JSON list of C-alpha atoms in Angstrom, two decimals:
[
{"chain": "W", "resi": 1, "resn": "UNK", "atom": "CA", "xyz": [-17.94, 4.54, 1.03]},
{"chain": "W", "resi": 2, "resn": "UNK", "atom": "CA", "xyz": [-16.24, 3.20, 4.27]},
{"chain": "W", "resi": 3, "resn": "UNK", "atom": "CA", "xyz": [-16.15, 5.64, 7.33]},
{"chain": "W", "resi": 4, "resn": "UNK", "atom": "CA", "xyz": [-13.44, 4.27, 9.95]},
{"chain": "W", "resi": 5, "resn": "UNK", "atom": "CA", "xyz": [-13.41, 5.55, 13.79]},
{"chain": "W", "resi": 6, "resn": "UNK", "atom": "CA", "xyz": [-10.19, 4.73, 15.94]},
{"chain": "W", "resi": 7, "resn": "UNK", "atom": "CA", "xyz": [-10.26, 4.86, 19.66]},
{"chain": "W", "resi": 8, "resn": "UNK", "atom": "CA", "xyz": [-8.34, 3.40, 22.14]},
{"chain": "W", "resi": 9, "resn": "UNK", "atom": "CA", "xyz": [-5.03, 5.88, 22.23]},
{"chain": "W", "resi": 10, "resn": "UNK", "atom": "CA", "xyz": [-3.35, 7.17, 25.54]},
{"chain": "W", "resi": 11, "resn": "UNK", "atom": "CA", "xyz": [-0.30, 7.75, 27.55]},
{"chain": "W", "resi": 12, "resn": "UNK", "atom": "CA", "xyz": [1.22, 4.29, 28.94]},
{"chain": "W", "resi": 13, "resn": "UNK", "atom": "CA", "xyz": [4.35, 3.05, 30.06]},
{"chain": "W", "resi": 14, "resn": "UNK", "atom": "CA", "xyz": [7.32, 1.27, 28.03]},
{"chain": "W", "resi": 15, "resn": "UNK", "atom": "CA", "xyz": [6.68, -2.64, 28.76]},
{"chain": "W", "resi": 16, "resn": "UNK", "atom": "CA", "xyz": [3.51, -1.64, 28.88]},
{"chain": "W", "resi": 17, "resn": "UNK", "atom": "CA", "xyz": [0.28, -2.85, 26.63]},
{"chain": "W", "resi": 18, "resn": "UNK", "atom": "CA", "xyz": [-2.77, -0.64, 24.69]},
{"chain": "W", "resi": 19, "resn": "UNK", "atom": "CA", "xyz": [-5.72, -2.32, 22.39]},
{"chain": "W", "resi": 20, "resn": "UNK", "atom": "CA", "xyz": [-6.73, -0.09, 19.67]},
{"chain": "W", "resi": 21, "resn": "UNK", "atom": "CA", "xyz": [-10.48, -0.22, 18.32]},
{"chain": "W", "resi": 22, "resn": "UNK", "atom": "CA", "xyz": [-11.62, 0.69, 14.35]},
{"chain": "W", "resi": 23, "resn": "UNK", "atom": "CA", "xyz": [-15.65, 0.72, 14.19]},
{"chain": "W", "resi": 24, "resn": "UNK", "atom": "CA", "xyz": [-15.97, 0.43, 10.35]},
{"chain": "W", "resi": 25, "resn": "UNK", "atom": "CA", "xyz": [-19.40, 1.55, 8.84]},
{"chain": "W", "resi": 26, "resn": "UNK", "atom": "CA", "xyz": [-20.77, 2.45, 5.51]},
{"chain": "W", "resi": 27, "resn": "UNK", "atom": "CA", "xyz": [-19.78, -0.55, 3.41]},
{"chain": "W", "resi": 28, "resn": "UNK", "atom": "CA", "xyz": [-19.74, -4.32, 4.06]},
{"chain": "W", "resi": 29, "resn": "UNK", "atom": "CA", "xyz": [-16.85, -4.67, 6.73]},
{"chain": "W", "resi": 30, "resn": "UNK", "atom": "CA", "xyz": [-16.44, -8.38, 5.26]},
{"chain": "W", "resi": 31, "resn": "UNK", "atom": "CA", "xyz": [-15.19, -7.21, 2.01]},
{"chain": "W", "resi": 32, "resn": "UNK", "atom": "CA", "xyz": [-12.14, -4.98, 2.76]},
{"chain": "W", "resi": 33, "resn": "UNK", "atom": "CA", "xyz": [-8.62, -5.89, 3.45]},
{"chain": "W", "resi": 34, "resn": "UNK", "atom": "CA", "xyz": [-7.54, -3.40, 7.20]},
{"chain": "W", "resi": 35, "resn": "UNK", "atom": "CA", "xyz": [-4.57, -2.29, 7.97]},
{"chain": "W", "resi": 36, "resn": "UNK", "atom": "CA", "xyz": [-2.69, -0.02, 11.02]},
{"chain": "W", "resi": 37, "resn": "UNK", "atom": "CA", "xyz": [-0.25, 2.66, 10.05]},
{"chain": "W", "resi": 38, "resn": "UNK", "atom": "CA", "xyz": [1.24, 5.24, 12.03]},
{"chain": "W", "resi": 39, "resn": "UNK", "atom": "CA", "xyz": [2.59, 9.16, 11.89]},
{"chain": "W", "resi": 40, "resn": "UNK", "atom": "CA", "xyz": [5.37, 10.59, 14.47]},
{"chain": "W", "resi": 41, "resn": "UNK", "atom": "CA", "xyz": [5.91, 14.07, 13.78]},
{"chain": "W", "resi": 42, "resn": "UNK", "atom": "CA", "xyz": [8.30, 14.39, 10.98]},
{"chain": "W", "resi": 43, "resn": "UNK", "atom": "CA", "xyz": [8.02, 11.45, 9.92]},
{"chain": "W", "resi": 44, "resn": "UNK", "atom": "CA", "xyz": [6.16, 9.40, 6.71]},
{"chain": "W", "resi": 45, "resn": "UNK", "atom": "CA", "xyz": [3.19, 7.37, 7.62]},
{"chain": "W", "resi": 46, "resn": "UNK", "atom": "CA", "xyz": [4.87, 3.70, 8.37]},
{"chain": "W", "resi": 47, "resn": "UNK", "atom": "CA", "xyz": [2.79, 0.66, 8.08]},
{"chain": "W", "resi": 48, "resn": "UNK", "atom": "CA", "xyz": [2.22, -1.63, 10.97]},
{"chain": "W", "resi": 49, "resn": "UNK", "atom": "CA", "xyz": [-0.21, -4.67, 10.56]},
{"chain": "W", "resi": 50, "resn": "UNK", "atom": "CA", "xyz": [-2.24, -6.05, 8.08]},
{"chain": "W", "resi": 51, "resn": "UNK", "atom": "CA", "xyz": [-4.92, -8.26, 8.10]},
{"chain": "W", "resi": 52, "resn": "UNK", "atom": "CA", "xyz": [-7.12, -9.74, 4.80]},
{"chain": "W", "resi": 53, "resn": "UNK", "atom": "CA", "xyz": [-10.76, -10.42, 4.55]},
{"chain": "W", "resi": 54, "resn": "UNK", "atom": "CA", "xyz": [-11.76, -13.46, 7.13]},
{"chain": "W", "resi": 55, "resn": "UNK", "atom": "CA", "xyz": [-8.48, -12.65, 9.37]},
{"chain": "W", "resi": 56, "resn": "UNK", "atom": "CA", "xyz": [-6.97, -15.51, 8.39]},
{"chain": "W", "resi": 57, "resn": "UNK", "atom": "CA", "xyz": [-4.01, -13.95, 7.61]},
{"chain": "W", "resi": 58, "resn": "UNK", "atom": "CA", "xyz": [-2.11, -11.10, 8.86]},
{"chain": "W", "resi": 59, "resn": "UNK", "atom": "CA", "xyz": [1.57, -9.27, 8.39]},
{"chain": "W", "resi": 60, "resn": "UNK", "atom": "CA", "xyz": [3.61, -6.74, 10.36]},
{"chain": "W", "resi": 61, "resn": "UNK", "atom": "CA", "xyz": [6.70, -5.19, 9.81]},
{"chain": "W", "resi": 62, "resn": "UNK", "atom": "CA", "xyz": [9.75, -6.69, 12.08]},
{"chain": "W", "resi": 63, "resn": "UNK", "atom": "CA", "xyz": [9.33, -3.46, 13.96]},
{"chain": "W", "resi": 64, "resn": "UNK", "atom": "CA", "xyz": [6.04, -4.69, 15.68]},
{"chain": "W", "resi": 65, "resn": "UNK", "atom": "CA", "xyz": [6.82, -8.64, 14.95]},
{"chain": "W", "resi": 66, "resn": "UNK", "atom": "CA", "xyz": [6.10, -10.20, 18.23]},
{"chain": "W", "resi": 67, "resn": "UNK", "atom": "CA", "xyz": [4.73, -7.28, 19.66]},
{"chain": "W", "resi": 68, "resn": "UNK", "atom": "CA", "xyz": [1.29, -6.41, 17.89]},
{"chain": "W", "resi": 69, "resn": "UNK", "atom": "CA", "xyz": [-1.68, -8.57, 17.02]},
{"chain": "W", "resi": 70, "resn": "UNK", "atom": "CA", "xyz": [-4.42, -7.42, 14.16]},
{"chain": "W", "resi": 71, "resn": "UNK", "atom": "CA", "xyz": [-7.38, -9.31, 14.47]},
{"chain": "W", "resi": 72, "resn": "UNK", "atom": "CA", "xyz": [-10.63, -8.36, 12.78]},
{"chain": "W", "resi": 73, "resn": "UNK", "atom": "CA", "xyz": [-14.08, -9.67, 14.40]},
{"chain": "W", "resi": 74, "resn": "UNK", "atom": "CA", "xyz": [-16.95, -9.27, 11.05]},
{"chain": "W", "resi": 75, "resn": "UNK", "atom": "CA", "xyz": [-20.04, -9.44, 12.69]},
{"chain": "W", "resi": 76, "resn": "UNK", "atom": "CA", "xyz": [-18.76, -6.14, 15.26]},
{"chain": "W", "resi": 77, "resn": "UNK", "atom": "CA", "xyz": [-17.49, -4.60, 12.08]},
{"chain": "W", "resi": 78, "resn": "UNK", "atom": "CA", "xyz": [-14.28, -4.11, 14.18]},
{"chain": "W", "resi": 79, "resn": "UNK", "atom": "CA", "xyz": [-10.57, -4.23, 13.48]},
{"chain": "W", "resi": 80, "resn": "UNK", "atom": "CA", "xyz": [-8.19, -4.26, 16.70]},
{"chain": "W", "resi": 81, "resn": "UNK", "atom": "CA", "xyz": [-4.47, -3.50, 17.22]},
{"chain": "W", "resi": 82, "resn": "UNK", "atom": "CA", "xyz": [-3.24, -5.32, 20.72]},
{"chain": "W", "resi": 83, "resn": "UNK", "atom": "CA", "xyz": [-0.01, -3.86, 20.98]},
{"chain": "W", "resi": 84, "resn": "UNK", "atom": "CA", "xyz": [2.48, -5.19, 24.05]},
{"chain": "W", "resi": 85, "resn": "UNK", "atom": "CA", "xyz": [5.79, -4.95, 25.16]},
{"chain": "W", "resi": 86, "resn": "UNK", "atom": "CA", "xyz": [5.70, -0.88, 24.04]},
{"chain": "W", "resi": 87, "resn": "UNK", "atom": "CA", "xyz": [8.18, 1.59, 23.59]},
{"chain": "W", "resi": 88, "resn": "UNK", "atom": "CA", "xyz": [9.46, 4.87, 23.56]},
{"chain": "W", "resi": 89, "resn": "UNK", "atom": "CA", "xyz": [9.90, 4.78, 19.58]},
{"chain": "W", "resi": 90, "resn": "UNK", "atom": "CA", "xyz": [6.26, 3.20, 19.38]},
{"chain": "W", "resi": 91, "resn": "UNK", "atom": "CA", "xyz": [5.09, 6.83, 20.21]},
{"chain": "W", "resi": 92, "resn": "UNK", "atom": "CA", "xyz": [3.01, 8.18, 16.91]},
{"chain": "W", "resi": 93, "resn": "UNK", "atom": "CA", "xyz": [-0.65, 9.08, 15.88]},
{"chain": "W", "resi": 94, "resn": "UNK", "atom": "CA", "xyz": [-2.20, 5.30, 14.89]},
{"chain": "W", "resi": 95, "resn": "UNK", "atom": "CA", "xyz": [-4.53, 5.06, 11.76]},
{"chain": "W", "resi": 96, "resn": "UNK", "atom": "CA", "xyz": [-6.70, 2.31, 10.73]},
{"chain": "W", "resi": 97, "resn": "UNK", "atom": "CA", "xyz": [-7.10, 1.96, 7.22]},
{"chain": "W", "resi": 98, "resn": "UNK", "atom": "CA", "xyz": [-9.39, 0.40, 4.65]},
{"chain": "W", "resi": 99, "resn": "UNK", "atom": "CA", "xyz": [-8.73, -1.17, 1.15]},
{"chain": "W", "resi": 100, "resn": "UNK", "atom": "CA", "xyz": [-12.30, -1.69, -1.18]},
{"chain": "W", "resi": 101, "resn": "UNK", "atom": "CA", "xyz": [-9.90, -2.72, -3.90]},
{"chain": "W", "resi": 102, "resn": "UNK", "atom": "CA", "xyz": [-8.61, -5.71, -2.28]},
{"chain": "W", "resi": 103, "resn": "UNK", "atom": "CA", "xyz": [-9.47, -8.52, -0.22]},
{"chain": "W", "resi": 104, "resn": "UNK", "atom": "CA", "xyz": [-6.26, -9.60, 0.50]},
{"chain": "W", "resi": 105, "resn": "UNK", "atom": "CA", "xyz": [-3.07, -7.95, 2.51]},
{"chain": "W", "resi": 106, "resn": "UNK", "atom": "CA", "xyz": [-2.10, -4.64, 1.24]},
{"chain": "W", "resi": 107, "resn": "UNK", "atom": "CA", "xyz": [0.82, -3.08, 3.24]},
{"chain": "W", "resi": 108, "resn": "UNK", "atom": "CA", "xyz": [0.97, 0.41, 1.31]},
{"chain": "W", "resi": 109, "resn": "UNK", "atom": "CA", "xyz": [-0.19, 3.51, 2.12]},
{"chain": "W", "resi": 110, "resn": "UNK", "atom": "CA", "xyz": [-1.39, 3.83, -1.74]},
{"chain": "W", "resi": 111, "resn": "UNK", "atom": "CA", "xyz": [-2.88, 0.28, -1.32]},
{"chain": "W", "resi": 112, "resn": "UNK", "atom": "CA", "xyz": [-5.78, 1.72, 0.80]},
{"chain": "W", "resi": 113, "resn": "UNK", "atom": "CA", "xyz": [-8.86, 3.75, 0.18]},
{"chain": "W", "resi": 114, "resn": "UNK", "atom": "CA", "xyz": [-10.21, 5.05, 3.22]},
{"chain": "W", "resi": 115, "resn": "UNK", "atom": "CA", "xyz": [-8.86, 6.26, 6.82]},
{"chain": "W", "resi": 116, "resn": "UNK", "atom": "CA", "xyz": [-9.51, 7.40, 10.34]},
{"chain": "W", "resi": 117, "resn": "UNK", "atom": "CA", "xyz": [-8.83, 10.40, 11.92]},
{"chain": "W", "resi": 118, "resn": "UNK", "atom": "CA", "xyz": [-6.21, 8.91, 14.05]},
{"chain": "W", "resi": 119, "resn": "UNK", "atom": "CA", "xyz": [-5.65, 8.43, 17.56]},
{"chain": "W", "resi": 120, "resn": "UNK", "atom": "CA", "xyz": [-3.00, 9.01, 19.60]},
{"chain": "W", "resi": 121, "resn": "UNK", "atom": "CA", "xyz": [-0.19, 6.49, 21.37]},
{"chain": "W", "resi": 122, "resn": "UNK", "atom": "CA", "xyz": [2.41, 7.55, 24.05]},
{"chain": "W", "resi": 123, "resn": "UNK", "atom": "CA", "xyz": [4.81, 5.76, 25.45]},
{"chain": "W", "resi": 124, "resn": "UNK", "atom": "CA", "xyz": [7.22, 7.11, 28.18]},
{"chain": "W", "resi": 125, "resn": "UNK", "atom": "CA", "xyz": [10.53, 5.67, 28.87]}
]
């Protein structure tokens, strides 16, 4: 079992920048493929990065191309979410996710196993 904790979340400014934190624990960090999705109200859960095993490869959606950087450090069981250049529509509850099925990059929702409780991102215009 995999227990994920996001922090990181607040209020900041369009153009502005936020790094997200997910403290993994429970199972070997190593292992697992990580992703970021994220919930506005009313909305389905959208993927936004992936990253595979070692962190030697990653994958957004063009919505965050450019914008967002996964990066993964295995000896902090960490995964991080630098996300720059926000905006308005970036606004949503952001989830780190963890796939025990797969070492490699897994970008749905179905593809993962386990999941934080989600912390808040918002972005003012």
């Amino acid at each position: 079992q995999v227990q994920l904790v996001e922090s990181g979340g607040g209020l900041v400014q369009a153009g502005g920048s936020l790094r997200l934190s997910c403290i993994a624990s429970g199972r070997t960090f190593s292992n697992n493929a990580m992703g970021w999705f994220r919930q506005a109200p009313g909305k389905e859960r959208e993927f936004v990065a992936a990253i595979n095993w070692s962190g030697g490869s990653t994958y957004y959606p063009d919505s965050v191309k450019g914008r967002f950087t996964i990066s993964r450090d295995n000896a902090k069981n960490t995964v991080y979410l630098q996300m720059n250049s926000l905006k308005a529509e970036d606004t949503a509850v952001y989830y780190c996710a963890a796939a025990i099925r797969f070492t490699h990059i897994i970008t749905a929702v179905r593809g993962y196993d386990y999941w934080g409780q989600g912390t808040q991102v918002t972005v003012s215009s």
